[in-house]
XYZ file of C-alpha atoms in Angstrom:
584
model
C 146.802 114.798 131.301
C 145.845 118.332 132.353
C 148.294 120.840 130.964
C 150.028 123.660 132.811
C 148.029 126.136 130.730
C 144.835 124.934 132.402
C 146.207 125.911 135.808
C 146.219 129.600 134.780
C 142.528 130.009 134.029
C 140.407 132.855 135.405
C 137.103 131.319 134.468
C 135.649 127.877 133.792
C 133.076 127.864 131.016
C 130.957 124.900 129.950
C 129.014 124.429 126.736
C 126.249 121.836 126.605
C 125.604 121.291 122.904
C 122.379 119.313 122.938
C 120.284 117.608 120.302
C 117.327 119.948 120.737
C 118.670 122.734 122.968
C 122.093 124.204 123.742
C 123.396 126.510 126.425
C 126.363 127.539 128.509
C 127.373 128.380 132.043
C 130.505 129.677 133.773
C 131.994 130.579 137.132
C 135.208 132.050 138.529
C 137.533 130.312 140.988
C 136.168 132.624 143.700
C 132.568 131.664 142.880
C 133.471 127.971 142.992
C 135.221 128.229 146.344
C 132.198 129.955 147.885
C 129.599 127.637 146.352
C 130.443 125.035 143.672
C 126.881 125.196 142.313
C 126.953 128.996 141.963
C 127.240 129.400 138.190
C 126.134 131.986 135.677
C 123.520 130.342 133.465
C 122.686 132.167 130.241
C 119.066 133.248 129.770
C 117.775 133.134 126.197
C 114.702 134.895 124.829
C 112.500 133.023 122.365
C 111.313 135.806 119.995
C 108.211 133.847 118.983
C 106.889 133.702 122.559
C 109.022 136.294 124.436
C 109.644 133.610 127.062
C 112.982 133.253 128.865
C 114.818 129.922 128.666
C 118.042 128.529 130.111
C 118.919 127.087 126.701
C 118.364 128.051 123.093
C 117.285 125.839 120.222
C 120.065 123.860 118.506
C 119.429 125.355 115.070
C 121.749 127.183 112.708
C 121.125 129.199 109.546
C 123.566 129.895 106.704
C 123.087 132.317 103.827
C 122.819 131.389 100.174
C 126.614 131.736 100.008
C 127.041 129.322 102.947
C 128.019 132.102 105.347
C 126.893 131.933 108.979
C 123.745 133.965 109.617
C 122.088 133.092 112.952
C 121.949 130.415 115.657
C 119.270 129.236 118.072
C 115.882 130.876 118.472
C 116.994 133.714 116.192
C 117.830 131.220 113.428
C 114.344 129.716 113.733
C 112.673 133.124 113.579
C 114.724 134.251 110.575
C 114.101 131.012 108.695
C 110.362 131.328 109.319
C 110.486 134.818 107.798
C 112.290 133.418 104.768
C 109.636 130.723 104.356
C 106.827 133.273 104.546
C 108.633 135.355 101.923
C 109.195 132.175 99.866
C 112.925 132.918 99.860
C 114.165 129.987 101.958
C 115.092 127.397 99.339
C 118.656 128.628 98.756
C 119.441 129.215 102.423
C 120.832 126.425 104.626
C 118.919 125.646 107.805
C 119.936 122.792 110.150
C 118.232 121.588 113.303
C 118.762 118.646 115.663
C 121.967 117.747 113.834
C 123.983 116.539 116.846
C 122.672 113.005 116.354
C 124.579 112.827 113.057
C 127.659 111.912 115.130
C 125.923 109.062 116.958
C 127.176 106.388 114.536
C 130.586 107.872 113.624
C 133.233 105.173 114.162
C 136.327 106.396 112.312
C 138.285 109.611 111.970
C 138.458 108.849 108.249
C 134.716 109.375 107.859
C 133.645 112.499 105.985
C 130.399 113.512 107.657
C 127.904 115.577 105.682
C 124.548 116.907 106.803
C 121.444 117.684 104.801
C 119.573 120.852 105.633
C 115.785 121.165 105.812
C 115.488 121.157 102.010
C 118.047 118.394 101.389
C 121.080 120.525 100.518
C 124.420 119.118 101.776
C 127.074 120.814 103.902
C 130.117 119.453 105.700
C 129.210 118.613 109.307
C 132.455 120.145 110.558
C 131.402 123.560 109.232
C 127.976 123.296 110.853
C 129.353 122.255 114.254
C 132.271 124.703 114.182
C 130.101 127.712 113.351
C 127.563 126.690 116.001
C 130.259 126.471 118.672
C 131.823 129.745 117.500
C 128.518 131.512 118.054
C 128.158 130.050 121.562
C 131.774 130.923 122.424
C 131.374 134.533 121.249
C 128.101 134.903 123.134
C 129.682 133.485 126.298
C 132.631 135.851 126.028
C 130.276 138.821 125.759
C 128.494 137.732 128.946
C 131.766 137.023 130.775
C 133.110 140.492 129.896
C 130.110 142.063 131.595
C 131.560 140.658 134.819
C 135.299 140.842 133.975
C 135.893 143.351 131.205
C 139.500 142.317 130.540
C 138.924 138.586 130.148
C 140.087 136.922 126.924
C 139.546 133.588 125.215
C 142.869 132.221 126.497
C 141.931 133.048 130.124
C 139.115 130.525 130.086
C 139.231 126.807 130.769
C 136.633 125.335 128.417
C 134.499 122.258 129.069
C 132.518 120.739 126.202
C 130.016 118.029 127.109
C 129.347 114.962 124.950
C 127.319 111.759 125.440
C 129.326 109.036 127.195
C 128.070 106.465 124.679
C 129.633 108.307 121.730
C 132.598 106.702 120.003
C 136.101 108.111 120.423
C 136.126 109.542 116.865
C 132.804 111.309 117.532
C 134.249 112.892 120.684
C 137.381 113.837 118.738
C 135.189 115.425 116.057
C 133.716 117.746 118.702
C 137.209 118.666 119.892
C 138.225 119.452 116.312
C 135.136 121.639 115.853
C 135.827 123.479 119.122
C 139.462 124.110 118.158
C 138.271 125.331 114.766
C 135.955 127.723 116.619
C 138.951 129.305 118.342
C 139.580 127.366 121.563
C 143.171 126.362 122.384
C 143.129 122.555 122.496
C 145.229 122.647 125.681
C 142.534 124.733 127.385
C 139.752 122.369 126.308
C 138.426 119.336 128.173
C 135.763 116.990 126.865
C 133.365 116.024 129.674
C 130.962 113.093 129.586
C 127.402 114.246 130.192
C 126.246 111.725 132.856
C 129.503 112.154 134.772
C 129.065 115.925 134.772
C 125.559 115.422 136.120
C 126.897 113.127 138.854
C 129.389 115.837 139.807
C 126.523 118.314 140.211
C 124.488 115.916 142.343
C 127.509 115.240 144.534
C 127.854 118.940 145.365
C 124.268 119.888 146.189
C 121.722 118.908 148.819
C 119.198 116.824 146.928
C 115.915 118.465 147.890
C 113.376 116.646 145.754
C 112.886 113.051 144.657
C 110.417 111.748 142.106
C 107.823 110.849 144.775
C 107.726 114.467 145.892
C 109.518 114.146 149.226
C 111.389 117.207 150.446
C 114.174 117.705 152.937
C 116.341 114.951 151.480
C 119.939 115.944 152.124
C 122.154 114.095 149.712
C 125.410 115.994 149.970
C 127.670 113.056 149.113
C 127.435 109.305 148.697
C 128.866 107.086 151.390
C 131.900 104.900 150.671
C 130.949 101.609 149.047
C 127.575 102.772 147.741
C 126.623 102.179 144.116
C 124.481 104.389 141.938
C 123.514 104.715 138.299
C 123.084 107.991 136.401
C 120.482 108.108 133.640
C 121.034 111.247 131.579
C 117.803 111.541 129.619
C 118.297 114.147 126.931
C 116.539 115.041 123.732
C 118.517 112.686 121.530
C 120.282 110.075 123.619
C 119.802 108.247 126.886
C 123.248 108.070 128.471
C 123.751 105.607 131.316
C 126.770 105.164 133.570
C 127.183 103.347 136.901
C 129.598 104.250 139.710
C 130.749 102.978 143.069
C 132.050 105.404 145.683
C 135.569 104.600 146.906
C 136.969 105.153 150.403
C 138.569 108.466 149.399
C 135.278 109.853 148.065
C 136.224 109.451 144.417
C 134.395 106.913 142.278
C 135.124 104.043 139.973
C 133.146 103.229 136.878
C 131.325 99.938 137.426
C 130.085 99.367 133.891
C 131.221 101.029 130.679
C 128.837 103.708 129.468
C 125.771 102.416 127.645
C 122.508 103.771 126.279
C 120.804 104.543 122.996
C 118.887 107.035 120.885
C 115.700 106.808 122.965
C 115.513 110.424 124.140
C 112.729 112.979 124.159
C 112.783 113.444 120.389
C 111.446 109.881 120.079
C 108.332 111.066 121.932
C 108.012 114.085 119.633
C 108.373 111.770 116.642
C 105.450 109.622 117.819
C 103.252 112.716 118.011
C 104.275 114.008 114.573
C 103.545 110.528 113.202
C 100.012 110.883 114.609
C 99.575 114.247 112.873
C 100.841 112.906 109.533
C 98.578 109.866 109.751
C 95.684 112.168 110.665
C 96.021 114.329 107.541
C 97.318 111.646 105.140
C 100.220 111.475 102.725
C 98.877 113.993 100.183
C 98.454 116.764 102.753
C 101.785 115.840 104.387
C 103.636 116.119 101.071
C 101.874 119.409 100.331
C 102.988 120.883 103.656
C 106.540 119.613 103.250
C 106.681 121.282 99.856
C 104.874 124.562 100.545
C 105.013 125.174 104.297
C 107.958 123.202 105.766
C 107.813 125.187 108.982
C 104.421 123.753 109.959
C 105.575 120.393 111.342
C 108.364 122.091 113.247
C 105.839 124.538 114.709
C 103.575 121.606 115.611
C 106.505 119.880 117.306
C 107.328 123.006 119.335
C 103.711 123.227 120.495
C 103.839 119.584 121.542
C 107.165 120.046 123.373
C 105.463 122.561 125.671
C 102.177 120.678 126.011
C 103.695 117.241 126.721
C 104.988 118.488 130.085
C 101.365 118.453 131.275
C 100.913 114.740 130.534
C 100.655 112.850 133.818
C 100.370 109.117 134.496
C 96.832 107.774 134.884
C 95.307 111.246 134.633
C 91.618 111.780 133.854
C 92.271 115.254 132.377
C 92.052 115.491 128.589
C 95.315 116.365 126.847
C 95.168 119.522 124.702
C 97.747 120.687 122.167
C 97.510 123.518 119.660
C 97.973 122.605 116.015
C 98.928 125.203 113.377
C 96.005 126.395 111.249
C 97.891 125.472 108.052
C 97.410 121.794 108.908
C 93.625 122.039 108.890
C 93.543 124.275 105.807
C 95.807 121.945 103.831
C 93.757 118.915 104.870
C 90.556 120.559 103.618
C 92.169 121.576 100.337
C 93.542 118.087 99.654
C 90.424 116.193 100.828
C 87.707 117.732 98.648
C 86.617 120.285 101.222
C 86.385 117.885 104.171
C 86.851 119.515 107.563
C 89.706 118.123 109.665
C 87.582 118.496 112.781
C 85.202 115.844 111.463
C 87.838 113.144 111.984
C 87.242 111.117 115.169
C 89.782 108.287 114.980
C 93.408 108.053 113.834
C 95.496 104.899 113.360
C 99.276 105.467 113.421
C 102.026 103.573 111.612
C 102.493 101.473 114.742
C 98.814 100.422 114.479
C 97.846 102.378 117.599
C 94.364 103.867 117.445
C 93.571 107.248 118.949
C 90.158 108.825 119.537
C 90.462 112.565 118.932
C 88.366 115.727 119.024
C 88.895 119.437 118.457
C 88.049 122.638 120.281
C 89.132 125.814 118.519
C 92.751 125.364 117.439
C 93.334 122.567 119.971
C 93.612 118.852 119.281
C 92.251 116.851 122.231
C 92.772 113.244 123.243
C 92.506 111.181 126.402
C 95.477 111.347 128.739
C 95.829 107.563 128.464
C 96.270 107.966 124.706
C 98.769 110.799 125.186
C 100.828 108.451 127.363
C 101.221 106.166 124.335
C 103.615 108.695 122.778
C 106.093 107.793 125.540
C 105.554 104.037 125.500
C 108.341 102.934 123.167
C 110.946 105.297 124.631
C 110.168 104.360 128.249
C 110.118 100.658 127.379
C 113.548 100.894 125.708
C 115.014 102.704 128.721
C 113.612 100.398 131.408
C 114.461 97.262 129.428
C 118.054 98.444 129.076
C 118.301 99.290 132.782
C 117.095 95.796 133.678
C 119.947 94.353 131.601
C 122.440 96.588 133.385
C 121.204 95.556 136.840
C 121.494 91.866 135.915
C 125.200 92.228 135.101
C 127.642 91.103 137.744
C 128.879 94.635 138.421
C 125.337 96.005 138.279
C 124.238 94.055 141.318
C 124.007 96.093 144.469
C 123.133 99.361 142.744
C 120.550 100.939 145.027
C 119.985 104.404 143.557
C 118.921 105.716 140.157
C 119.723 109.383 139.537
C 117.632 110.804 136.724
C 118.885 113.986 135.013
C 118.496 115.833 131.717
C 115.594 117.687 130.127
C 113.582 114.523 129.450
C 114.049 113.542 133.104
C 111.425 116.125 134.065
C 108.735 114.102 132.258
C 106.349 112.666 134.815
C 105.676 109.731 132.488
C 109.361 108.789 132.324
C 109.771 109.216 136.081
C 106.765 107.016 136.796
C 107.914 104.461 134.224
C 111.291 104.077 135.926
C 109.887 104.171 139.443
C 107.261 101.502 138.748
C 109.778 99.275 136.956
C 112.221 99.412 139.892
C 110.063 99.883 143.017
C 112.777 98.464 145.278
C 115.256 101.160 144.226
C 115.503 104.772 145.219
C 114.850 106.973 142.192
C 115.856 110.582 142.696
C 115.908 113.706 140.566
C 117.645 116.947 141.508
C 115.893 120.248 141.130
C 116.807 121.745 137.789
C 117.479 118.323 136.298
C 117.589 119.854 132.821
C 120.580 122.023 133.774
C 122.469 119.512 135.936
C 124.854 118.493 133.118
C 125.728 122.119 132.402
C 126.278 123.102 136.020
C 128.117 119.873 136.728
C 130.445 120.480 133.775
C 131.507 123.797 135.332
C 132.218 122.036 138.640
C 134.175 119.373 136.738
C 136.312 122.124 135.191
C 137.284 123.384 138.636
C 137.708 119.923 140.174
C 138.040 117.063 137.657
C 138.941 114.437 140.245
C 135.647 112.537 140.523
C 136.470 109.451 138.424
C 139.414 107.350 139.629
C 138.842 104.088 137.733
C 137.196 103.502 134.365
C 136.047 100.600 132.232
C 137.502 100.622 128.749
C 134.697 101.066 126.269
C 136.582 99.216 123.511
C 139.525 96.941 122.873
C 142.377 99.002 121.413
C 145.156 97.644 119.252
C 147.767 98.281 116.552
C 147.727 96.965 112.973
C 150.780 94.655 112.634
C 152.007 91.740 110.563
C 153.614 88.529 111.810
C 155.523 85.670 110.277
C 152.830 83.348 108.951
C 151.898 80.490 111.270
C 149.421 77.998 109.748
C 148.354 76.923 113.235
C 147.024 80.374 114.177
C 146.685 82.473 111.010
C 144.077 82.574 108.249
C 145.432 80.997 105.037
C 143.624 83.653 102.978
C 145.704 86.377 104.624
C 149.081 84.869 103.739
C 151.408 86.943 101.558
C 155.127 87.181 100.755
C 157.295 90.259 101.188
C 161.080 90.710 101.455
C 161.506 86.949 101.193
C 159.272 86.265 104.196
C 155.834 84.614 104.341
C 153.652 86.885 106.446
C 150.150 87.340 107.795
C 148.953 90.960 107.810
C 146.276 93.116 109.398
C 146.686 91.443 112.791
C 145.042 93.232 115.745
C 147.822 93.565 118.362
C 145.840 94.325 121.519
C 146.889 96.953 124.058
C 143.765 97.079 126.243
C 140.615 94.969 126.040
C 136.987 96.019 126.245
C 135.560 96.347 129.780
C 139.042 96.220 131.333
C 139.340 98.260 134.537
C 141.903 101.037 134.123
C 143.203 103.629 136.579
C 142.834 107.231 135.470
C 146.148 109.009 134.906
C 148.327 105.873 134.851
C 149.993 104.324 131.787
C 149.033 100.777 130.896
C 148.687 98.436 127.935
C 152.336 98.602 126.831
C 153.359 97.151 123.465
C 156.606 97.160 121.429
C 156.390 97.711 117.663
C 158.708 98.312 114.716
C 158.196 100.762 111.875
C 159.223 99.286 108.503
C 158.227 102.105 106.124
C 156.937 105.678 106.203
C 153.309 106.332 105.227
C 151.950 109.441 103.539
C 149.066 109.882 106.015
C 150.955 108.858 109.143
C 152.264 105.716 110.818
C 151.250 103.122 113.419
C 147.572 102.515 112.650
C 145.305 102.388 115.691
C 142.072 100.381 115.774
C 139.252 99.795 118.243
C 136.844 96.874 118.556
C 133.751 96.026 120.529
C 135.045 92.436 120.836
C 137.260 91.256 123.701
C 139.759 89.388 121.505
C 139.638 90.594 117.896
C 142.100 88.761 115.645
C 142.300 91.028 112.600
C 141.783 94.771 112.182
C 139.250 94.241 109.402
C 137.084 91.889 111.469
C 133.462 92.878 111.940
C 133.087 95.392 114.798
C 136.650 96.721 114.295
C 137.105 100.405 113.434
C 140.085 102.451 112.287
C 140.765 105.288 114.741
C 143.802 107.102 113.347
C 147.584 107.227 113.088
C 149.588 107.557 116.297
C 152.513 109.147 114.430
C 151.785 112.152 112.225
C 153.323 112.564 108.746
C 156.836 114.039 108.879
C 157.739 112.533 112.247
C 161.405 111.752 112.937
C 161.119 108.229 114.354
C 163.625 105.768 112.878
C 162.773 102.772 110.720
C 163.439 99.219 111.919
C 163.868 100.278 115.548
C 161.636 99.451 118.515
C 158.830 101.855 119.423
C 157.214 101.437 122.858
C 153.535 102.417 122.908
C 151.566 102.883 126.119
C 148.013 104.048 126.840
C 146.846 106.479 129.496
C 143.164 106.916 130.300
C 142.683 110.526 131.318
C 139.776 112.234 133.022
C 137.636 111.789 129.910
C 140.011 111.220 126.976
C 142.706 108.692 126.101
C 146.379 109.436 125.401
C 148.822 107.185 123.542
C 152.520 107.684 124.247
C 155.022 106.475 121.639
C 158.703 106.402 122.637
C 161.696 105.140 120.634
C 164.694 104.379 122.866
C 167.199 104.435 119.969
C 166.308 107.925 118.709
C 165.013 109.175 122.054
C 161.962 110.509 120.200
C 158.610 110.709 121.952
C 155.180 111.514 120.521
C 151.779 111.854 122.164
C 148.547 111.097 120.377
C 145.125 111.921 121.779
C 142.509 109.463 120.624
C 140.895 110.450 117.347
C 142.843 113.688 116.867
C 143.569 113.071 113.142
């Protein structure tokens, strides 16, 4: 499915648009040929701490007139200034908004986001402007190395969670195209697969038990491994088996859930809110909305020091506004006099204070991770019990959350018989791997279909197989409508780059929004398109097409490197149309 345009690139650039942090990397063909892992990785400065980071915060600020203002750390700093000046209420500030696409199931859905103060804005605007900023910033950095490079000279890779629905992935493509990228120069890459590509190309020098000297250049033919991409929002899991030619086949369709690092942050913020009570919490939300975000940022840094079974007390700074607001709303009581806190989950914590630091036992700090780690390990156990999950011997842990010693220990102790490994720079492995994927997208040879796909059709009514409630008459014929005519079923093994799932259909009338309605389902054999767990994807034929009525149309599917193409051909008119999943 790669186009001829993509063969003319000068640079491969990857954007990792994360839940909590975003960044980009790029390399030239020459760089890739010398060392596939040699990529330029943008360094960002956090103005609040002057520290350098390989990613910036996924935050965006719009003016009162809904015009783009700033992105990332700069957006945070500007919004804080607005809060201090009490001028923030009419501005639009969004953070951690990527997860809004987690449940999107149809291209018909209008997705809106609420900013920090509850004001709505179309999600497409928020995502498009965010990507536009990252694209412009990347171009500026690329031109420092190649002054004459232009947008159209770059092959773009945009990473998304593998567990996202097709419409959610298509939404990101639409946002990227709206930000200025030529759709033919854009590839959507699945985050755990990009990470696997990175691991495949580097010597693996460090595993979770601290061993060094492990050379893990490639996997041997026949071996099975699972990639756990532990990010801020989602845990993305995919399993592969290495084939004789070095490429891999997908063993199990991508799975996972919203159990990422932000779940840990949420447990801590819950502790803080339970500590100060509802009155103080509401006061802060109303008068100092930046405080909980600041507290979360402090915890993000401090939680990296939490180690399993440590006897060292955990310390985290809390903003002074929290203590002052508590005293004001509790008749002068000092926050530091509180010794015990019970959270919403009925967990009790013994706490103390020194200066501006909240202190608690390391064993209590580990409780913040408990639910997230339990969800991840429980899900992995289910995967390993599946028929195709048997024989997996290696867990590769990547993503920013993967660097948590608590998560590493949780996985290692749950699966002591398996080799659990983590590459150096696990937080950047998706980004670097996406650049490698742009240069050489040949890793995946066989996939498992994530859904059943089918066309909405009607048939002559048959009382032996059709629902009586769906019977209707049209053009003198008794029919049954909204039948799911299956092309490919869920979990079916498909070969990348080959057409399959052929079906023959007839168009009886032209629609205003398009024709040939495509649906997906999580069920193996859905009967009707409006069954539970069925979702409308889009129209294969766009409005204004020139296909003939009442003539056969042959529709075939092709699973590409990461996206799915539908090919519609009408022998009578010799018309052909291609539809990329979710492009409406």
